[in-house]
Amino acid sequence: MSLKRPESVLVVLYSEQSNVLLLQRDDDADFWQSVTGTIEVGESPIQTAYREVEEETGLKLSFDSHDIVDCRHVNQYRIRQAWLHRYPKGTQYNNEHVFCAQIAQTHEITLTEHLSFKWLSKAQAIEKAWSESNRIAIKKFVPESLIAVHKGSP
């Protein structure tokens, strides 16, 4: 197993109703999260975001249509003690680039790395997400229901 780079992406997927897709980790059933993944050598953060969404959900979003939005926000957090062995010796922190994308809840989700998924309201997702950085990203970058905004439109 090669060691991970301490630089990753977090991609918050949400619907027009502002429901958030959370994935249940297969190595910790209490750990619910948005799409995440390590930036590989030679990849840009946005390339990693598209790759990880496809790998973890089966959704092939369009780079040309800019389906994934760069939130221009980077979290730095202390790596969980149980996961330090995955990183080079002495690594303590990870830098996490935040992205988001609006998708339809009707899209078929194909899990490859997780046990389960749930669509939750924004408030429920904030409550359920395991990591603080994920909760903050949901709170900050998922808009209030877009349906309510469009009701008054012609």
CSV table of C-alpha atoms in Angstrom, one decimal:
chain,number,residue,atom,x,y,z
A,1,MET,CA,0.0,0.0,0.0
A,2,SER,CA,1.4,3.4,-1.0
A,3,LEU,CA,1.2,6.2,1.5
A,4,LYS,CA,-1.4,8.9,1.1
A,5,ARG,CA,-0.6,12.5,0.4
A,6,PRO,CA,-2.0,14.8,3.1
A,7,GLU,CA,-4.0,16.8,0.5
A,8,SER,CA,-7.5,15.9,-0.4
A,9,VAL,CA,-10.9,17.0,-1.7
A,10,LEU,CA,-14.3,17.2,-0.1
A,11,VAL,CA,-17.2,17.3,-2.6
A,12,VAL,CA,-20.6,18.2,-1.1
A,13,LEU,CA,-23.4,16.9,-3.4
A,14,TYR,CA,-26.8,18.5,-2.9
A,15,SER,CA,-30.2,18.5,-4.7
A,16,GLU,CA,-32.5,21.3,-5.9
A,17,GLN,CA,-34.4,20.8,-2.6
A,18,SER,CA,-31.1,21.4,-0.8
A,19,ASN,CA,-31.0,17.8,0.4
A,20,VAL,CA,-27.4,16.5,0.9
A,21,LEU,CA,-26.0,13.2,-0.1
A,22,LEU,CA,-24.1,11.5,2.7
A,23,LEU,CA,-22.1,8.2,2.4
A,24,GLN,CA,-21.5,5.7,5.2
A,25,ARG,CA,-17.9,4.6,5.4
A,26,ASP,CA,-17.3,0.9,5.3
A,27,ASP,CA,-14.5,1.0,8.0
A,28,ASP,CA,-16.6,3.0,10.5
A,29,ALA,CA,-20.4,2.6,10.4
A,30,ASP,CA,-20.8,5.8,12.5
A,31,PHE,CA,-18.8,7.9,10.0
A,32,TRP,CA,-21.1,9.6,7.5
A,33,GLN,CA,-19.5,12.0,5.0
A,34,SER,CA,-19.6,13.7,1.6
A,35,VAL,CA,-17.4,12.5,-1.2
A,36,THR,CA,-13.8,12.7,-0.3
A,37,GLY,CA,-10.5,11.5,-1.6
A,38,THR,CA,-6.7,12.1,-1.8
A,39,ILE,CA,-5.3,14.2,-4.6
A,40,GLU,CA,-3.0,12.0,-6.6
A,41,VAL,CA,0.4,13.1,-7.9
A,42,GLY,CA,-0.1,15.0,-11.2
A,43,GLU,CA,-3.8,15.8,-10.4
A,44,SER,CA,-5.3,19.2,-9.7
A,45,PRO,CA,-7.9,19.4,-6.9
A,46,ILE,CA,-10.7,19.8,-9.4
A,47,GLN,CA,-9.6,16.8,-11.4
A,48,THR,CA,-9.6,14.8,-8.1
A,49,ALA,CA,-13.1,16.1,-7.3
A,50,TYR,CA,-14.5,14.7,-10.6
A,51,ARG,CA,-12.6,11.4,-10.3
A,52,GLU,CA,-13.8,10.9,-6.7
A,53,VAL,CA,-17.4,11.6,-7.4
A,54,GLU,CA,-17.4,9.1,-10.2
A,55,GLU,CA,-15.5,6.5,-8.1
A,56,GLU,CA,-17.6,6.8,-5.0
A,57,THR,CA,-21.1,7.4,-6.5
A,58,GLY,CA,-20.9,6.2,-10.1
A,59,LEU,CA,-22.0,9.7,-11.3
A,60,LYS,CA,-20.0,11.0,-14.2
A,61,LEU,CA,-20.3,14.8,-14.0
A,62,SER,CA,-19.3,17.0,-16.9
A,63,PHE,CA,-16.0,18.9,-16.6
A,64,ASP,CA,-16.9,20.9,-19.7
A,65,SER,CA,-20.2,22.0,-18.1
A,66,HIS,CA,-18.5,22.9,-14.8
A,67,ASP,CA,-20.9,20.7,-12.8
A,68,ILE,CA,-18.6,20.8,-9.8
A,69,VAL,CA,-18.0,24.2,-8.3
A,70,ASP,CA,-14.7,25.2,-6.6
A,71,CYS,CA,-15.8,26.7,-3.3
A,72,ARG,CA,-12.4,28.4,-3.0
A,73,HIS,CA,-12.0,27.1,0.5
A,74,VAL,CA,-9.3,24.9,2.0
A,75,ASN,CA,-9.7,23.2,5.4
A,76,GLN,CA,-6.8,22.1,7.4
A,77,TYR,CA,-7.5,19.5,10.1
A,78,ARG,CA,-5.6,17.0,12.3
A,79,ILE,CA,-5.7,13.5,10.8
A,80,ARG,CA,-7.6,11.0,12.8
A,81,GLN,CA,-5.2,9.0,15.0
A,82,ALA,CA,-6.4,5.7,13.6
A,83,TRP,CA,-5.5,6.8,10.1
A,84,LEU,CA,-2.0,8.3,10.7
A,85,HIS,CA,-0.4,5.0,9.5
A,86,ARG,CA,-1.7,5.8,6.0
A,87,TYR,CA,0.5,8.9,5.7
A,88,PRO,CA,4.2,9.6,5.6
A,89,LYS,CA,5.8,9.4,9.1
A,90,GLY,CA,5.4,12.6,11.0
A,91,THR,CA,2.3,13.8,9.1
A,92,GLN,CA,-0.3,15.3,11.4
A,93,TYR,CA,-2.5,17.5,9.2
A,94,ASN,CA,-4.4,17.3,6.0
A,95,ASN,CA,-5.3,20.1,3.6
A,96,GLU,CA,-8.8,19.6,2.2
A,97,HIS,CA,-10.1,21.5,-0.9
A,98,VAL,CA,-13.8,22.0,-0.8
A,99,PHE,CA,-16.1,21.6,-3.8
A,100,CYS,CA,-19.9,21.3,-4.3
A,101,ALA,CA,-22.3,20.2,-7.0
A,102,GLN,CA,-26.0,20.2,-7.4
A,103,ILE,CA,-27.4,16.9,-8.7
A,104,ALA,CA,-30.8,15.4,-9.1
A,105,GLN,CA,-31.9,13.1,-6.3
A,106,THR,CA,-33.2,10.8,-9.0
A,107,HIS,CA,-29.7,10.0,-10.2
A,108,GLU,CA,-28.8,6.3,-9.6
A,109,ILE,CA,-26.0,6.1,-6.9
A,110,THR,CA,-23.6,3.2,-7.3
A,111,LEU,CA,-21.6,2.7,-4.2
A,112,THR,CA,-18.1,1.2,-4.5
A,113,GLU,CA,-16.4,2.3,-1.3
A,114,HIS,CA,-19.2,2.8,1.2
A,115,LEU,CA,-21.9,0.8,2.9
A,116,SER,CA,-24.9,3.0,2.3
A,117,PHE,CA,-26.0,6.5,1.3
A,118,LYS,CA,-28.8,8.8,2.5
A,119,TRP,CA,-30.3,12.0,1.1
A,120,LEU,CA,-30.8,14.3,4.2
A,121,SER,CA,-32.1,17.8,4.7
A,122,LYS,CA,-29.4,20.3,5.1
A,123,ALA,CA,-30.0,20.5,8.9
A,124,GLN,CA,-30.0,16.7,9.2
A,125,ALA,CA,-26.8,16.4,7.1
A,126,ILE,CA,-25.1,19.0,9.3
A,127,GLU,CA,-26.1,16.9,12.3
A,128,LYS,CA,-25.1,13.5,10.8
A,129,ALA,CA,-21.8,14.4,9.1
A,130,TRP,CA,-18.9,13.0,11.2
A,131,SER,CA,-16.2,15.6,10.6
A,132,GLU,CA,-16.4,19.2,11.6
A,133,SER,CA,-15.0,20.3,8.2
A,134,ASN,CA,-17.8,18.5,6.4
A,135,ARG,CA,-20.5,20.0,8.7
A,136,ILE,CA,-19.0,23.5,8.0
A,137,ALA,CA,-19.0,23.0,4.3
A,138,ILE,CA,-22.6,21.8,4.2
A,139,LYS,CA,-23.6,24.8,6.3
A,140,LYS,CA,-21.6,27.3,4.3
A,141,PHE,CA,-22.0,26.0,0.7
A,142,VAL,CA,-25.4,24.3,0.4
A,143,PRO,CA,-28.0,26.9,-0.4
A,144,GLU,CA,-31.3,27.0,1.2
A,145,SER,CA,-33.9,25.2,-0.9
A,146,LEU,CA,-33.6,26.2,-4.5
A,147,ILE,CA,-37.3,25.3,-5.1
A,148,ALA,CA,-38.4,28.0,-2.8
A,149,VAL,CA,-36.3,30.5,-4.7
A,150,HIS,CA,-37.8,29.5,-8.1
A,151,LYS,CA,-41.4,29.6,-6.9
A,152,GLY,CA,-41.8,33.3,-7.6
A,153,SER,CA,-40.0,33.1,-11.0
A,154,PRO,CA,-42.0,33.5,-14.2
